[in-house]
Amino acid sequence: FCAPYRASSVLVIDGETEEISFIPVNIEGLDKWTGIALCGNKLFCAPYLASSILVIDAESHQIHTVCFDRTITNGNYTFITCYNNKRLYCAPWHESSVLVIDGETEETRKINTGVKGGMKWLGVAQFEDKLYFSPCWASSILVVNGE
């Protein structure tokens, strides 16, 4: 599954047959979602310019969106990872907070980083009980406790 950044559909690639298919999203605009992560049987796309999180059922391919408290409109989050099959974390790009999504309830919350400015962190990875956000223009690696 590939997040529709500038596309109007999710690209699906079958790992066994290498056949491709598309899931129409029917939301127009550029630079909508970056990154995609599996949590349970759902895939979540990090909202870049989109005003919502894109959620895809991995089995049925049904989609829906989840609104979140968006404080800016010019590049919210880049990339996303799932922590222990429970919560998802989105790397803040122009936002000052990490976006946290409950994989089951789809409720959202934010963790304030205290860092202002743009183009801060570009990726996120889990190691043991911590999440590490790779810096773009931020002066350091951001470390968040996953629990």
mmCIF file with all atom_site columns, C-alpha atoms in Angstrom:
data_model
loop_
_atom_site.group_PDB
_atom_site.id
_atom_site.type_symbol
_atom_site.label_atom_id
_atom_site.label_alt_id
_atom_site.label_comp_id
_atom_site.label_asym_id
_atom_site.label_entity_id
_atom_site.label_seq_id
_atom_site.pdbx_PDB_ins_code
_atom_site.Cartn_x
_atom_site.Cartn_y
_atom_site.Cartn_z
_atom_site.occupancy
_atom_site.B_iso_or_equiv
_atom_site.pdbx_formal_charge
_atom_site.auth_seq_id
_atom_site.auth_comp_id
_atom_site.auth_asym_id
_atom_site.auth_atom_id
_atom_site.pdbx_PDB_model_num
ATOM 1   C CA . PHE A 1 1   ? 0.000   0.000   0.000  1.00 0.00 ? 1   PHE A CA 1
ATOM 2   C CA . CYS A 1 2   ? 1.318   3.439   -0.935 1.00 0.00 ? 2   CYS A CA 1
ATOM 3   C CA . ALA A 1 3   ? 0.028   6.691   0.541  1.00 0.00 ? 3   ALA A CA 1
ATOM 4   C CA . PRO A 1 4   ? -1.572  9.041   -2.019 1.00 0.00 ? 4   PRO A CA 1
ATOM 5   C CA . TYR A 1 5   ? 0.700   12.077  -1.751 1.00 0.00 ? 5   TYR A CA 1
ATOM 6   C CA . ARG A 1 6   ? -0.338  13.693  -5.033 1.00 0.00 ? 6   ARG A CA 1
ATOM 7   C CA . ALA A 1 7   ? -2.517  10.850  -6.323 1.00 0.00 ? 7   ALA A CA 1
ATOM 8   C CA . SER A 1 8   ? -6.265  10.426  -6.058 1.00 0.00 ? 8   SER A CA 1
ATOM 9   C CA . SER A 1 9   ? -5.947  6.711   -5.219 1.00 0.00 ? 9   SER A CA 1
ATOM 10  C CA . VAL A 1 10  ? -4.006  4.435   -2.896 1.00 0.00 ? 10  VAL A CA 1
ATOM 11  C CA . LEU A 1 11  ? -1.623  2.225   -4.865 1.00 0.00 ? 11  LEU A CA 1
ATOM 12  C CA . VAL A 1 12  ? -1.795  -1.442  -3.826 1.00 0.00 ? 12  VAL A CA 1
ATOM 13  C CA . ILE A 1 13  ? 0.953   -3.849  -4.873 1.00 0.00 ? 13  ILE A CA 1
ATOM 14  C CA . ASP A 1 14  ? 0.380   -7.563  -4.312 1.00 0.00 ? 14  ASP A CA 1
ATOM 15  C CA . GLY A 1 15  ? 3.639   -8.897  -2.839 1.00 0.00 ? 15  GLY A CA 1
ATOM 16  C CA . GLU A 1 16  ? 3.155   -12.377 -4.265 1.00 0.00 ? 16  GLU A CA 1
ATOM 17  C CA . THR A 1 17  ? 1.870   -11.703 -7.780 1.00 0.00 ? 17  THR A CA 1
ATOM 18  C CA . GLU A 1 18  ? 3.335   -8.186  -8.161 1.00 0.00 ? 18  GLU A CA 1
ATOM 19  C CA . GLU A 1 19  ? -0.019  -7.100  -9.620 1.00 0.00 ? 19  GLU A CA 1
ATOM 20  C CA . ILE A 1 20  ? -1.099  -3.560  -8.898 1.00 0.00 ? 20  ILE A CA 1
ATOM 21  C CA . SER A 1 21  ? -4.515  -2.124  -8.155 1.00 0.00 ? 21  SER A CA 1
ATOM 22  C CA . PHE A 1 22  ? -5.906  1.147   -6.888 1.00 0.00 ? 22  PHE A CA 1
ATOM 23  C CA . ILE A 1 23  ? -8.283  2.200   -4.108 1.00 0.00 ? 23  ILE A CA 1
ATOM 24  C CA . PRO A 1 24  ? -10.003 5.479   -5.048 1.00 0.00 ? 24  PRO A CA 1
ATOM 25  C CA . VAL A 1 25  ? -9.802  8.121   -2.324 1.00 0.00 ? 25  VAL A CA 1
ATOM 26  C CA . ASN A 1 26  ? -11.870 10.828  -4.037 1.00 0.00 ? 26  ASN A CA 1
ATOM 27  C CA . ILE A 1 27  ? -10.171 13.642  -2.145 1.00 0.00 ? 27  ILE A CA 1
ATOM 28  C CA . GLU A 1 28  ? -8.495  16.154  -4.421 1.00 0.00 ? 28  GLU A CA 1
ATOM 29  C CA . GLY A 1 29  ? -5.420  18.207  -3.665 1.00 0.00 ? 29  GLY A CA 1
ATOM 30  C CA . LEU A 1 30  ? -1.661  17.995  -3.705 1.00 0.00 ? 30  LEU A CA 1
ATOM 31  C CA . ASP A 1 31  ? 0.697   16.711  -1.055 1.00 0.00 ? 31  ASP A CA 1
ATOM 32  C CA . LYS A 1 32  ? -2.094  15.118  0.996  1.00 0.00 ? 32  LYS A CA 1
ATOM 33  C CA . TRP A 1 33  ? -0.510  12.227  2.913  1.00 0.00 ? 33  TRP A CA 1
ATOM 34  C CA . THR A 1 34  ? 3.084   11.044  3.402  1.00 0.00 ? 34  THR A CA 1
ATOM 35  C CA . GLY A 1 35  ? 4.005   7.672   4.740  1.00 0.00 ? 35  GLY A CA 1
ATOM 36  C CA . ILE A 1 36  ? 1.807   4.729   5.671  1.00 0.00 ? 36  ILE A CA 1
ATOM 37  C CA . ALA A 1 37  ? 1.902   2.275   8.578  1.00 0.00 ? 37  ALA A CA 1
ATOM 38  C CA . LEU A 1 38  ? 0.008   -0.885  9.480  1.00 0.00 ? 38  LEU A CA 1
ATOM 39  C CA . CYS A 1 39  ? -1.553  -1.124  12.946 1.00 0.00 ? 39  CYS A CA 1
ATOM 40  C CA . GLY A 1 40  ? -3.745  -4.170  13.527 1.00 0.00 ? 40  GLY A CA 1
ATOM 41  C CA . ASN A 1 41  ? -5.664  -4.643  10.276 1.00 0.00 ? 41  ASN A CA 1
ATOM 42  C CA . LYS A 1 42  ? -5.710  -0.939  9.405  1.00 0.00 ? 42  LYS A CA 1
ATOM 43  C CA . LEU A 1 43  ? -3.270  1.234   7.526  1.00 0.00 ? 43  LEU A CA 1
ATOM 44  C CA . PHE A 1 44  ? -2.859  4.875   8.539  1.00 0.00 ? 44  PHE A CA 1
ATOM 45  C CA . CYS A 1 45  ? -1.438  7.664   6.358  1.00 0.00 ? 45  CYS A CA 1
ATOM 46  C CA . ALA A 1 46  ? 0.310   10.648  7.952  1.00 0.00 ? 46  ALA A CA 1
ATOM 47  C CA . PRO A 1 47  ? -1.377  13.960  7.074  1.00 0.00 ? 47  PRO A CA 1
ATOM 48  C CA . TYR A 1 48  ? 0.951   16.374  5.310  1.00 0.00 ? 48  TYR A CA 1
ATOM 49  C CA . LEU A 1 49  ? -1.389  18.982  3.799  1.00 0.00 ? 49  LEU A CA 1
ATOM 50  C CA . ALA A 1 50  ? -4.549  16.912  4.289  1.00 0.00 ? 50  ALA A CA 1
ATOM 51  C CA . SER A 1 51  ? -6.918  18.023  7.021  1.00 0.00 ? 51  SER A CA 1
ATOM 52  C CA . SER A 1 52  ? -7.469  14.401  8.073  1.00 0.00 ? 52  SER A CA 1
ATOM 53  C CA . ILE A 1 53  ? -5.694  11.088  8.609  1.00 0.00 ? 53  ILE A CA 1
ATOM 54  C CA . LEU A 1 54  ? -6.431  8.514   5.903  1.00 0.00 ? 54  LEU A CA 1
ATOM 55  C CA . VAL A 1 55  ? -7.365  5.064   7.251  1.00 0.00 ? 55  VAL A CA 1
ATOM 56  C CA . ILE A 1 56  ? -7.546  1.955   5.040  1.00 0.00 ? 56  ILE A CA 1
ATOM 57  C CA . ASP A 1 57  ? -8.919  -1.423  6.071  1.00 0.00 ? 57  ASP A CA 1
ATOM 58  C CA . ALA A 1 58  ? -6.168  -3.816  4.936  1.00 0.00 ? 58  ALA A CA 1
ATOM 59  C CA . GLU A 1 59  ? -8.622  -6.639  4.201  1.00 0.00 ? 59  GLU A CA 1
ATOM 60  C CA . SER A 1 60  ? -11.708 -4.968  2.714  1.00 0.00 ? 60  SER A CA 1
ATOM 61  C CA . HIS A 1 61  ? -9.857  -1.965  1.219  1.00 0.00 ? 61  HIS A CA 1
ATOM 62  C CA . GLN A 1 62  ? -12.575 0.347   2.599  1.00 0.00 ? 62  GLN A CA 1
ATOM 63  C CA . ILE A 1 63  ? -11.315 3.828   3.453  1.00 0.00 ? 63  ILE A CA 1
ATOM 64  C CA . HIS A 1 64  ? -12.340 6.605   5.790  1.00 0.00 ? 64  HIS A CA 1
ATOM 65  C CA . THR A 1 65  ? -10.735 9.676   7.280  1.00 0.00 ? 65  THR A CA 1
ATOM 66  C CA . VAL A 1 66  ? -10.180 10.822  10.850 1.00 0.00 ? 66  VAL A CA 1
ATOM 67  C CA . CYS A 1 67  ? -10.061 14.527  11.699 1.00 0.00 ? 67  CYS A CA 1
ATOM 68  C CA . PHE A 1 68  ? -7.412  15.827  14.064 1.00 0.00 ? 68  PHE A CA 1
ATOM 69  C CA . ASP A 1 69  ? -6.613  19.142  15.713 1.00 0.00 ? 69  ASP A CA 1
ATOM 70  C CA . ARG A 1 70  ? -4.673  20.859  12.942 1.00 0.00 ? 70  ARG A CA 1
ATOM 71  C CA . THR A 1 71  ? -2.906  24.051  14.015 1.00 0.00 ? 71  THR A CA 1
ATOM 72  C CA . ILE A 1 72  ? -1.159  24.843  10.728 1.00 0.00 ? 72  ILE A CA 1
ATOM 73  C CA . THR A 1 73  ? -1.911  24.239  7.065  1.00 0.00 ? 73  THR A CA 1
ATOM 74  C CA . ASN A 1 74  ? 1.518   24.109  5.416  1.00 0.00 ? 74  ASN A CA 1
ATOM 75  C CA . GLY A 1 75  ? 2.969   20.691  6.061  1.00 0.00 ? 75  GLY A CA 1
ATOM 76  C CA . ASN A 1 76  ? 1.810   19.078  9.245  1.00 0.00 ? 76  ASN A CA 1
ATOM 77  C CA . TYR A 1 77  ? 3.482   15.679  9.508  1.00 0.00 ? 77  TYR A CA 1
ATOM 78  C CA . THR A 1 78  ? 5.858   13.440  7.595  1.00 0.00 ? 78  THR A CA 1
ATOM 79  C CA . PHE A 1 79  ? 6.040   9.710   7.968  1.00 0.00 ? 79  PHE A CA 1
ATOM 80  C CA . ILE A 1 80  ? 4.404   7.467   10.496 1.00 0.00 ? 80  ILE A CA 1
ATOM 81  C CA . THR A 1 81  ? 5.189   4.316   12.447 1.00 0.00 ? 81  THR A CA 1
ATOM 82  C CA . CYS A 1 82  ? 3.180   1.910   14.565 1.00 0.00 ? 82  CYS A CA 1
ATOM 83  C CA . TYR A 1 83  ? 4.351   1.288   18.128 1.00 0.00 ? 83  TYR A CA 1
ATOM 84  C CA . ASN A 1 84  ? 3.691   -2.236  19.502 1.00 0.00 ? 84  ASN A CA 1
ATOM 85  C CA . ASN A 1 85  ? 0.582   -2.633  17.331 1.00 0.00 ? 85  ASN A CA 1
ATOM 86  C CA . LYS A 1 86  ? -1.234  -0.108  19.567 1.00 0.00 ? 86  LYS A CA 1
ATOM 87  C CA . ARG A 1 87  ? -0.433  3.492   18.695 1.00 0.00 ? 87  ARG A CA 1
ATOM 88  C CA . LEU A 1 88  ? 0.880   5.369   15.709 1.00 0.00 ? 88  LEU A CA 1
ATOM 89  C CA . TYR A 1 89  ? 3.280   8.292   15.823 1.00 0.00 ? 89  TYR A CA 1
ATOM 90  C CA . CYS A 1 90  ? 3.681   10.936  13.092 1.00 0.00 ? 90  CYS A CA 1
ATOM 91  C CA . ALA A 1 91  ? 6.874   12.978  12.719 1.00 0.00 ? 91  ALA A CA 1
ATOM 92  C CA . PRO A 1 92  ? 6.296   16.748  13.032 1.00 0.00 ? 92  PRO A CA 1
ATOM 93  C CA . TRP A 1 93  ? 7.396   18.691  9.960  1.00 0.00 ? 93  TRP A CA 1
ATOM 94  C CA . HIS A 1 94  ? 6.017   22.197  10.510 1.00 0.00 ? 94  HIS A CA 1
ATOM 95  C CA . GLU A 1 95  ? 3.947   21.233  13.545 1.00 0.00 ? 95  GLU A CA 1
ATOM 96  C CA . SER A 1 96  ? 5.481   21.611  17.004 1.00 0.00 ? 96  SER A CA 1
ATOM 97  C CA . SER A 1 97  ? 3.931   18.404  18.332 1.00 0.00 ? 97  SER A CA 1
ATOM 98  C CA . VAL A 1 98  ? 4.132   14.692  17.558 1.00 0.00 ? 98  VAL A CA 1
ATOM 99  C CA . LEU A 1 99  ? 0.727   13.391  16.420 1.00 0.00 ? 99  LEU A CA 1
ATOM 100 C CA . VAL A 1 100 ? -0.301  10.206  18.273 1.00 0.00 ? 100 VAL A CA 1
ATOM 101 C CA . ILE A 1 101 ? -3.145  8.021   16.972 1.00 0.00 ? 101 ILE A CA 1
ATOM 102 C CA . ASP A 1 102 ? -4.741  5.191   18.927 1.00 0.00 ? 102 ASP A CA 1
ATOM 103 C CA . GLY A 1 103 ? -4.803  2.302   16.432 1.00 0.00 ? 103 GLY A CA 1
ATOM 104 C CA . GLU A 1 104 ? -8.024  0.832   17.807 1.00 0.00 ? 104 GLU A CA 1
ATOM 105 C CA . THR A 1 105 ? -10.192 3.836   18.737 1.00 0.00 ? 105 THR A CA 1
ATOM 106 C CA . GLU A 1 106 ? -8.592  6.231   16.195 1.00 0.00 ? 106 GLU A CA 1
ATOM 107 C CA . GLU A 1 107 ? -8.547  8.980   18.819 1.00 0.00 ? 107 GLU A CA 1
ATOM 108 C CA . THR A 1 108 ? -5.705  11.464  18.490 1.00 0.00 ? 108 THR A CA 1
ATOM 109 C CA . ARG A 1 109 ? -3.562  13.449  20.867 1.00 0.00 ? 109 ARG A CA 1
ATOM 110 C CA . LYS A 1 110 ? -0.357  15.443  20.602 1.00 0.00 ? 110 LYS A CA 1
ATOM 111 C CA . ILE A 1 111 ? 2.976   15.471  22.403 1.00 0.00 ? 111 ILE A CA 1
ATOM 112 C CA . ASN A 1 112 ? 4.490   18.953  22.420 1.00 0.00 ? 112 ASN A CA 1
ATOM 113 C CA . THR A 1 113 ? 8.161   19.017  21.391 1.00 0.00 ? 113 THR A CA 1
ATOM 114 C CA . GLY A 1 114 ? 8.755   22.650  22.358 1.00 0.00 ? 114 GLY A CA 1
ATOM 115 C CA . VAL A 1 115 ? 10.533  23.161  19.035 1.00 0.00 ? 115 VAL A CA 1
ATOM 116 C CA . LYS A 1 116 ? 9.296   25.856  16.638 1.00 0.00 ? 116 LYS A CA 1
ATOM 117 C CA . GLY A 1 117 ? 10.094  26.288  12.957 1.00 0.00 ? 117 GLY A CA 1
ATOM 118 C CA . GLY A 1 118 ? 9.710   24.175  9.878  1.00 0.00 ? 118 GLY A CA 1
ATOM 119 C CA . MET A 1 119 ? 11.163  21.075  8.303  1.00 0.00 ? 119 MET A CA 1
ATOM 120 C CA . LYS A 1 120 ? 12.110  19.622  11.680 1.00 0.00 ? 120 LYS A CA 1
ATOM 121 C CA . TRP A 1 121 ? 11.918  15.813  11.531 1.00 0.00 ? 121 TRP A CA 1
ATOM 122 C CA . LEU A 1 122 ? 11.611  13.628  8.463  1.00 0.00 ? 122 LEU A CA 1
ATOM 123 C CA . GLY A 1 123 ? 11.169  10.069  9.709  1.00 0.00 ? 123 GLY A CA 1
ATOM 124 C CA . VAL A 1 124 ? 10.412  7.935   12.737 1.00 0.00 ? 124 VAL A CA 1
ATOM 125 C CA . ALA A 1 125 ? 11.455  4.447   13.862 1.00 0.00 ? 125 ALA A CA 1
ATOM 126 C CA . GLN A 1 126 ? 10.864  2.332   16.953 1.00 0.00 ? 126 GLN A CA 1
ATOM 127 C CA . PHE A 1 127 ? 13.617  0.625   18.921 1.00 0.00 ? 127 PHE A CA 1
ATOM 128 C CA . GLU A 1 128 ? 12.591  -1.188  22.100 1.00 0.00 ? 128 GLU A CA 1
ATOM 129 C CA . ASP A 1 129 ? 10.286  1.184   24.051 1.00 0.00 ? 129 ASP A CA 1
ATOM 130 C CA . LYS A 1 130 ? 11.350  4.411   22.348 1.00 0.00 ? 130 LYS A CA 1
ATOM 131 C CA . LEU A 1 131 ? 10.610  6.209   19.098 1.00 0.00 ? 131 LEU A CA 1
ATOM 132 C CA . TYR A 1 132 ? 13.393  8.055   17.304 1.00 0.00 ? 132 TYR A CA 1
ATOM 133 C CA . PHE A 1 133 ? 12.615  10.923  14.933 1.00 0.00 ? 133 PHE A CA 1
ATOM 134 C CA . SER A 1 134 ? 15.340  11.682  12.392 1.00 0.00 ? 134 SER A CA 1
ATOM 135 C CA . PRO A 1 135 ? 16.174  15.376  12.026 1.00 0.00 ? 135 PRO A CA 1
ATOM 136 C CA . CYS A 1 136 ? 15.973  17.336  8.817  1.00 0.00 ? 136 CYS A CA 1
ATOM 137 C CA . TRP A 1 137 ? 16.607  20.902  10.013 1.00 0.00 ? 137 TRP A CA 1
ATOM 138 C CA . ALA A 1 138 ? 16.095  20.148  13.699 1.00 0.00 ? 138 ALA A CA 1
ATOM 139 C CA . SER A 1 139 ? 19.301  20.324  15.678 1.00 0.00 ? 139 SER A CA 1
ATOM 140 C CA . SER A 1 140 ? 18.841  16.932  17.329 1.00 0.00 ? 140 SER A CA 1
ATOM 141 C CA . ILE A 1 141 ? 17.178  13.538  17.170 1.00 0.00 ? 141 ILE A CA 1
ATOM 142 C CA . LEU A 1 142 ? 13.798  13.613  18.910 1.00 0.00 ? 142 LEU A CA 1
ATOM 143 C CA . VAL A 1 143 ? 13.276  10.683  21.325 1.00 0.00 ? 143 VAL A CA 1
ATOM 144 C CA . VAL A 1 144 ? 9.799   9.840   22.642 1.00 0.00 ? 144 VAL A CA 1
ATOM 145 C CA . ASN A 1 145 ? 8.906   7.121   25.115 1.00 0.00 ? 145 ASN A CA 1
ATOM 146 C CA . GLY A 1 146 ? 6.328   4.872   23.422 1.00 0.00 ? 146 GLY A CA 1
ATOM 147 C CA . GLU A 1 147 ? 4.550   3.915   26.622 1.00 0.00 ? 147 GLU A CA 1
#
